[in-house]
Short mmCIF file of C-alpha atoms in Angstrom, two decimals:
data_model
loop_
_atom_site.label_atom_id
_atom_site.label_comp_id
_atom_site.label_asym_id
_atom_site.label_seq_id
_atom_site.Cartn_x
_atom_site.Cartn_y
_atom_site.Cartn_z
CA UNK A 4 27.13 -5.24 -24.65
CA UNK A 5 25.02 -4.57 -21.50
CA UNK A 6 21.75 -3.05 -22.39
CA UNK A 7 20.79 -0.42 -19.63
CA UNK A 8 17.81 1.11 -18.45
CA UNK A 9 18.79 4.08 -21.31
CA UNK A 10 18.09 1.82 -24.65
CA UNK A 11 14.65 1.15 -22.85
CA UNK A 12 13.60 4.51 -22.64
CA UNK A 13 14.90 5.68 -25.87
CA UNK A 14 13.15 2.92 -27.60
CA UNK A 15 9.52 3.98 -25.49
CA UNK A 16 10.66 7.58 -26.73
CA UNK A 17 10.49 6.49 -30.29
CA UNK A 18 7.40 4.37 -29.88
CA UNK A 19 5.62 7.64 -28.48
CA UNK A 20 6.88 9.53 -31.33
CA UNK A 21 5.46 7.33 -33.86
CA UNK A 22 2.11 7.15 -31.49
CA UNK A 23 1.87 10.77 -31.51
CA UNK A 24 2.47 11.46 -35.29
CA UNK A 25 -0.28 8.73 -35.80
CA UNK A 26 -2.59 10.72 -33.64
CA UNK A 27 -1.97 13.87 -35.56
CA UNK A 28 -2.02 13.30 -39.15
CA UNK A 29 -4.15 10.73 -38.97
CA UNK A 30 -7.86 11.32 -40.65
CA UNK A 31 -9.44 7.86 -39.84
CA UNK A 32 -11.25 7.40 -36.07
CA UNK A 33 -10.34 4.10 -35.93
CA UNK A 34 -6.75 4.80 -36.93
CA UNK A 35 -6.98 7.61 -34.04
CA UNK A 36 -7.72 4.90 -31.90
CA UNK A 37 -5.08 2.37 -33.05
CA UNK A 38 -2.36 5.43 -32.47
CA UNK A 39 -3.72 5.85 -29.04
CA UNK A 40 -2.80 2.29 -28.18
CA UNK A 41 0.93 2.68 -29.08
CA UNK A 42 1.04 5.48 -26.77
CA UNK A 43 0.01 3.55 -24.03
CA UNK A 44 2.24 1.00 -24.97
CA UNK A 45 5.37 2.97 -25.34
CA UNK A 46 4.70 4.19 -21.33
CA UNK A 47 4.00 0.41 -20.40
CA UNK A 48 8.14 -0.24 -21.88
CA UNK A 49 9.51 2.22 -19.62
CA UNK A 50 7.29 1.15 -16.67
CA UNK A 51 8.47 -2.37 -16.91
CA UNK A 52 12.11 -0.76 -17.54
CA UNK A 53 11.91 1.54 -14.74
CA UNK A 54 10.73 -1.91 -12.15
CA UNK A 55 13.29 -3.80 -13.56
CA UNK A 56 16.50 -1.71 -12.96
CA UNK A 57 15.16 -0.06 -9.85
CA UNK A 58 14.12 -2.77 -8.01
CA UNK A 59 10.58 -1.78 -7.58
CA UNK A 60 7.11 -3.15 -8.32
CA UNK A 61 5.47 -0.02 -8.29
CA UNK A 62 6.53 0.66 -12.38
CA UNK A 63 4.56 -2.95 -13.04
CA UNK A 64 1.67 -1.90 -10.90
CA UNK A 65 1.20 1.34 -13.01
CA UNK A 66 1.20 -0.57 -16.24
CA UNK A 67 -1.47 -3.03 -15.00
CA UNK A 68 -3.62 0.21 -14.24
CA UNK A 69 -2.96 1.49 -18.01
CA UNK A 70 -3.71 -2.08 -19.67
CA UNK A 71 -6.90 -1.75 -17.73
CA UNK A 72 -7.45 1.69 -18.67
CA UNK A 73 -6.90 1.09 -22.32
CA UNK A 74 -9.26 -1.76 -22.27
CA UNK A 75 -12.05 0.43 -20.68
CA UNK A 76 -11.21 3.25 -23.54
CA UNK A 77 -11.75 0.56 -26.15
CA UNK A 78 -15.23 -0.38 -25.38
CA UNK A 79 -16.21 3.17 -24.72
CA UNK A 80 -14.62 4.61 -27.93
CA UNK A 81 -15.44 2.05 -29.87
CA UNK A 82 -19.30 2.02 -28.65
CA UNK A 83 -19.52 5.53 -29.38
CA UNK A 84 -17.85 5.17 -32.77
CA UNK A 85 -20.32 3.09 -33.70
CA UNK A 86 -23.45 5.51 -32.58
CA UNK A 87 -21.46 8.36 -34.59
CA UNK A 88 -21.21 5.92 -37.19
CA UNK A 89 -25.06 5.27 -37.47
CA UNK A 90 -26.19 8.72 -37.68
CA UNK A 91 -23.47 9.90 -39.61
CA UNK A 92 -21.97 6.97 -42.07
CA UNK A 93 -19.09 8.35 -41.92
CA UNK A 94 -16.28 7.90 -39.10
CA UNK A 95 -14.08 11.27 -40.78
CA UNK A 96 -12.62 13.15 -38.14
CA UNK A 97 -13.64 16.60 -39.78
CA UNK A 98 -17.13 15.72 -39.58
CA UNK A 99 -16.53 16.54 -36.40
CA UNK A 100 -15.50 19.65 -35.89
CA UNK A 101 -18.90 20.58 -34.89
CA UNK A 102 -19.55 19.70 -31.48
CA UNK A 103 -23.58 19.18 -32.59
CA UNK A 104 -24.92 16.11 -32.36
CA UNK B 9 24.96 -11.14 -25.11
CA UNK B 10 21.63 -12.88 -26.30
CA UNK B 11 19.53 -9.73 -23.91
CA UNK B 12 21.26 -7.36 -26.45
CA UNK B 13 20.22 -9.61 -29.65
CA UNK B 14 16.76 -9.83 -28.48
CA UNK B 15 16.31 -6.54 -27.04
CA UNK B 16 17.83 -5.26 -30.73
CA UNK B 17 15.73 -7.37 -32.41
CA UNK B 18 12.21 -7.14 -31.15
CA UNK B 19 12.88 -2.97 -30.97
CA UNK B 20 13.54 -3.43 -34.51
CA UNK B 21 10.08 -5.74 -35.13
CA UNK B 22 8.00 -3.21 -32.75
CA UNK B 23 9.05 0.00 -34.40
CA UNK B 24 8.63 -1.46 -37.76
CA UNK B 25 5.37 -3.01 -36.94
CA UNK B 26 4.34 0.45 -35.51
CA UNK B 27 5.43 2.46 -38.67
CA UNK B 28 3.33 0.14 -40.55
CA UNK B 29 -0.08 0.79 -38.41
CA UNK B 30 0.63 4.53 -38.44
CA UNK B 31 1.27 5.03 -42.46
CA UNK B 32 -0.89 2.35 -44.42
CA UNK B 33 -4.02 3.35 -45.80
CA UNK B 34 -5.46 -0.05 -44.81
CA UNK B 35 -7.38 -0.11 -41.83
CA UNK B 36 -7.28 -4.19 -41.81
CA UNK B 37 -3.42 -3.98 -42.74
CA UNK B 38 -3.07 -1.50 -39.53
CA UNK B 39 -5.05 -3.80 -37.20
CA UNK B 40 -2.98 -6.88 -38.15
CA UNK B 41 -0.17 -4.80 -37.63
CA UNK B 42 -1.02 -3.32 -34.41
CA UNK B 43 -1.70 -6.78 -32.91
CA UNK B 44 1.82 -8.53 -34.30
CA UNK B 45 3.15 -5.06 -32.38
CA UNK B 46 1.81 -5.88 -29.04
CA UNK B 47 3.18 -9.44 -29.20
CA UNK B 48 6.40 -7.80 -29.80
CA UNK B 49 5.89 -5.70 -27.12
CA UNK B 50 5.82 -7.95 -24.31
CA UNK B 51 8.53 -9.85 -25.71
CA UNK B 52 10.41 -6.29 -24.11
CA UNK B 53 8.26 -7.22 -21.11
CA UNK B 54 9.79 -11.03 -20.58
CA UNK B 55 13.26 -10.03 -20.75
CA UNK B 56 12.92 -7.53 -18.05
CA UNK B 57 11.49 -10.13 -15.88
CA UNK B 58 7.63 -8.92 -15.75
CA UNK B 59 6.57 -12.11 -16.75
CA UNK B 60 3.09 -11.48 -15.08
CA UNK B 61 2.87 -8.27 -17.11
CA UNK B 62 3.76 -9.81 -20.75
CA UNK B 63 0.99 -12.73 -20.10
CA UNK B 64 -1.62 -10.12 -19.58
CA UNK B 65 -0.34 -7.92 -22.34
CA UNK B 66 -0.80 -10.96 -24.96
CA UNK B 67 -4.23 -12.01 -23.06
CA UNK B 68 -5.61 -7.99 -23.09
CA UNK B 69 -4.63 -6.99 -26.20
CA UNK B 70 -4.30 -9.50 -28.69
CA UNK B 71 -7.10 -11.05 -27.01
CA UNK B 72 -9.30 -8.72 -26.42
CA UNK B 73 -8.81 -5.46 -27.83
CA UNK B 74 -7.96 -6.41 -31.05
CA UNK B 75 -11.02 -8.93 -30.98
CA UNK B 76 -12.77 -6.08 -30.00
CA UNK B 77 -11.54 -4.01 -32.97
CA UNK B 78 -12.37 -6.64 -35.06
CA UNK B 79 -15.84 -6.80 -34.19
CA UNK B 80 -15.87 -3.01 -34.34
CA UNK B 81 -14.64 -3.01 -37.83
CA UNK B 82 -17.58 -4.85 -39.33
CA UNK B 83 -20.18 -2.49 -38.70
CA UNK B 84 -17.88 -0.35 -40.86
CA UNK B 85 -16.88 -0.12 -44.76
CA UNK B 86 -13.38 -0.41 -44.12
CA UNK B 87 -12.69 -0.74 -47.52
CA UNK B 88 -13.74 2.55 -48.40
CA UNK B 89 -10.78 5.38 -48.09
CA UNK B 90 -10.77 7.91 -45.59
CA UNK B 91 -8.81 11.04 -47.33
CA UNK B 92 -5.93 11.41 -45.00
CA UNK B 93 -5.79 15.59 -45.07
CA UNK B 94 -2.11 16.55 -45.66
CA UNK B 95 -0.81 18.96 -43.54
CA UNK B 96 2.85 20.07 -43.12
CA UNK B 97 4.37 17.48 -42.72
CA UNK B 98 7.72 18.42 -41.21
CA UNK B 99 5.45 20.68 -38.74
CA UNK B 100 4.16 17.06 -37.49
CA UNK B 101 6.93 15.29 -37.44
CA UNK B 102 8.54 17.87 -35.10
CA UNK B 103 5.80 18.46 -32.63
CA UNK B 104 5.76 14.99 -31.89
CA UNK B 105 9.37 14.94 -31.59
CA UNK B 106 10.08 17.74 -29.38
CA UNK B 107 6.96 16.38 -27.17
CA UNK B 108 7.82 12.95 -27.06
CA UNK B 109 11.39 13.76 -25.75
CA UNK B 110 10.11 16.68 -23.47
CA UNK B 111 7.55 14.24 -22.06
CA UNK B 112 10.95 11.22 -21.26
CA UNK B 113 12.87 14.09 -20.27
CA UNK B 114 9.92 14.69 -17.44
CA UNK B 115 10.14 11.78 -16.33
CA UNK B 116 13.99 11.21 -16.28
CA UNK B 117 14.53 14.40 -14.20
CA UNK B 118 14.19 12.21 -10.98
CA UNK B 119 16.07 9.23 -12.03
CA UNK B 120 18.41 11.39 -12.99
CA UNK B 121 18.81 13.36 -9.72
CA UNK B 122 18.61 10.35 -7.94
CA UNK B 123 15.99 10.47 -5.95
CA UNK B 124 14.15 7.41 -6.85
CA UNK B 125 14.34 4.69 -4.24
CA UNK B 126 12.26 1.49 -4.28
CA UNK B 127 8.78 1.92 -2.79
CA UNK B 128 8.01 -1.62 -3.08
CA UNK B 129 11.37 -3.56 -3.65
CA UNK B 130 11.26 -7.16 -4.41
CA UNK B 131 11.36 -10.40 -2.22
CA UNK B 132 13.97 -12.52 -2.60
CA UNK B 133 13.02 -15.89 -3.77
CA UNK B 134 9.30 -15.29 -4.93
CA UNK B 135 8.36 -16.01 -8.38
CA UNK B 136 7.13 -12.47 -10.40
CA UNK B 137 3.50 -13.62 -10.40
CA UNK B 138 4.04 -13.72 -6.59
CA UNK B 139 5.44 -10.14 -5.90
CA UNK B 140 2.94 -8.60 -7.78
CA UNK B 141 0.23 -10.52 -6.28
CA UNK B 142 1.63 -9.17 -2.76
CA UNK B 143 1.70 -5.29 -3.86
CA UNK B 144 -1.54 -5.67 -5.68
CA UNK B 145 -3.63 -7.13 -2.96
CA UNK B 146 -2.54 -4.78 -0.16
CA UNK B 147 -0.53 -1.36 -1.06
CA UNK B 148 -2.76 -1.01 -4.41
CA UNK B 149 -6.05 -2.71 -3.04
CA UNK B 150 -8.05 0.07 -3.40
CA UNK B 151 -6.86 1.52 -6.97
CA UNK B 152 -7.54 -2.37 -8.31
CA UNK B 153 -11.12 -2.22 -6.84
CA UNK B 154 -11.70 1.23 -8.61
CA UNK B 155 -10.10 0.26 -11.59
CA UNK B 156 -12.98 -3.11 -11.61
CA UNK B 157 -15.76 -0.95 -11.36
CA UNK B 158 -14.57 1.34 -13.94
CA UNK B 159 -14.30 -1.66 -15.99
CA UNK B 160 -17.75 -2.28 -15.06
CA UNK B 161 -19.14 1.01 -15.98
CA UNK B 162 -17.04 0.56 -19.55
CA UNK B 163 -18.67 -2.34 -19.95
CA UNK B 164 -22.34 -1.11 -19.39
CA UNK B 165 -21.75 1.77 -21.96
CA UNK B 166 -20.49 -0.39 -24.35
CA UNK B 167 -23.23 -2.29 -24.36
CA UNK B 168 -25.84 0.02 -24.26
CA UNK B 169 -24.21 2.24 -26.90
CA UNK B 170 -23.68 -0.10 -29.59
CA UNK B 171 -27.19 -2.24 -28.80
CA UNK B 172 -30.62 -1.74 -30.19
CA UNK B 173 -33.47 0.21 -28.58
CA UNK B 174 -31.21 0.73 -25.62
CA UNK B 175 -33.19 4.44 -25.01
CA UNK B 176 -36.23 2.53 -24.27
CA UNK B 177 -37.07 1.49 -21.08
CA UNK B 178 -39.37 -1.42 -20.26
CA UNK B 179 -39.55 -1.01 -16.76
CA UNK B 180 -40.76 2.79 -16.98
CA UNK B 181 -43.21 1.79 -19.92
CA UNK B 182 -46.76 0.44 -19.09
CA UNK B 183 -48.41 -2.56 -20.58
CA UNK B 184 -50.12 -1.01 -23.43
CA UNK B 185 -47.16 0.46 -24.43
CA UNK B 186 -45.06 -2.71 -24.18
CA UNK B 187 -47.80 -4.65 -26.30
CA UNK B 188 -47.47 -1.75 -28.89
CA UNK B 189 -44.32 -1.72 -29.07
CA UNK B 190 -43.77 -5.80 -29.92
CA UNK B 191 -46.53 -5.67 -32.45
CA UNK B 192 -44.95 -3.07 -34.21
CA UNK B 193 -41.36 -5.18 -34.07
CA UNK B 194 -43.64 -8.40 -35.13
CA UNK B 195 -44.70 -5.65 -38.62
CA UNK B 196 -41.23 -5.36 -39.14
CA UNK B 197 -40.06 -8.80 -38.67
CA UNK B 198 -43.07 -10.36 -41.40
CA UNK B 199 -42.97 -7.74 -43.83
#
């Protein structure tokens, strides 16, 4: 069975699906964070799909761009995770819901 | 043949690994989990001939990020729970249906229509690593420079958000000032 450039993006569809219902019910900050990776990741599969069956670099050149992005968003997040997390002690996502810092 | 086994096989592994990370209650379970999903992914990444792309996918992510998360984890109590606020459920699980597909279904429309055509299409007889070292280094020279700076300035804030005393200057502080300031950490450091 030939596996076309179809399978790909359904398979990045249900990655993002599972991405996104992580970044909604999800309480946890770090867990927020994790979710936000396999969004990423699910667009990085149909970027490298996309190259591959078209012929075309430009899909792999997009997903470099959002591995570097994601890397940047880690040590930003996580640095101000950790600032929340020292006044706070607490990394609850209702805390907050008050934009007061 | 052994494309459709693999491809089959490592969707399988990713979406499982995926469902774990989103539903456990464990954040070390869901880091463990995350990182087993990004080797998976760029198994995806090796059959489609990006071999360039799945080395820097293991290096970045299971490399980095996750050591990254690691290190972040420890300055929290991990062990303690985080109540998990239950919603409605099926509301969820239908908003990120609908927006997942709606979001494919974007960008399908031109593939679709067929007007995608190769920007960039690839030489004949150059290894992967090759090609994208071509493209990189002269159509997308200027993006890659932008994108190392803003690793730069990611870099910075990271460090001077998660390190000690980072709102005090010593360069805008006088002597007296300075000298205060390290008897007072000597204080700490006997007592």
């Amino acid at each position: 069975m030939e596996i076309g450039l179809n399978h790909y993006l359904v398979l990045s569809t249900i990655l993002f699906s599972i991405g996104l219902v992580g970044v909604m019910r999800r309480k946890n900050l770090l867990m927020l964070f994790f979710a936000t990776e396999i969004l990423l990741n699910s667009v990085n599969i149909s970027f490298a799909a996309i190259s591959h069956y078209y012929g075309d670099l430009t899909g792999q050149m997009f997903a470099f761009f959002v591995i570097a992005i994601a890397a940047s968003e880690v040590a930003v997040g996580l640095g101000l995770l950790i600032v929340w997390h020292k006044k706070h002690n607490s990394i609850d996502l209702d805390t907050m819901s008050m934009m007061r810092g | 043949m052994f494309e459709a086994i693999a491809f089959y096989l490592f969707a399988f592994l990713t979406i499982s690994m995926f469902y774990i990370t989103v539903t456990t209650s464990q954040a070390l379970y869901a880091l463990t989990a995350l990182a087993a999903g990004m080797i998976f992914i760029s198994a995806f990444f090796f059959i489609l001939g990006a071999d360039f792309l799945g080395a820097v996918q293991i290096v970045v992510y299971s490399g980095a990020v996750m050591a990254l998360y690691a290190f972040g984890m420890m300055f929290f109590d991990t062990t303690r729970e985080v109540k998990e606020k239950q919603g409605n459920k099926a509301i969820i699980f239908g908003l990120g249906t609908i927006s997942a597909v709606l979001i494919v279904l974007i960008f399908a429309a031109p593939l679709v229509s067929g007007n995608a055509e190769a920007l960039f299409p690839m030489t004949p007889g150059a290894g992967n690593t090759q090609e994208v070292g071509m493209v990189l280094f002269t159509k997308y020279l200027v993006p890659f420079e932008v994108a190392a700076v803003m690793l730069l300035v990611a870099m910075i804030s990271g460090i001077v958000l998660a390190g000690k005393k980072m709102d005090l200057s010593l360069t805008l502080m006088n002597e007296d000032e300075i000298r205060e300031m390290r008897r007072e950490e000597n204080k700490k450091v006997l007592s």
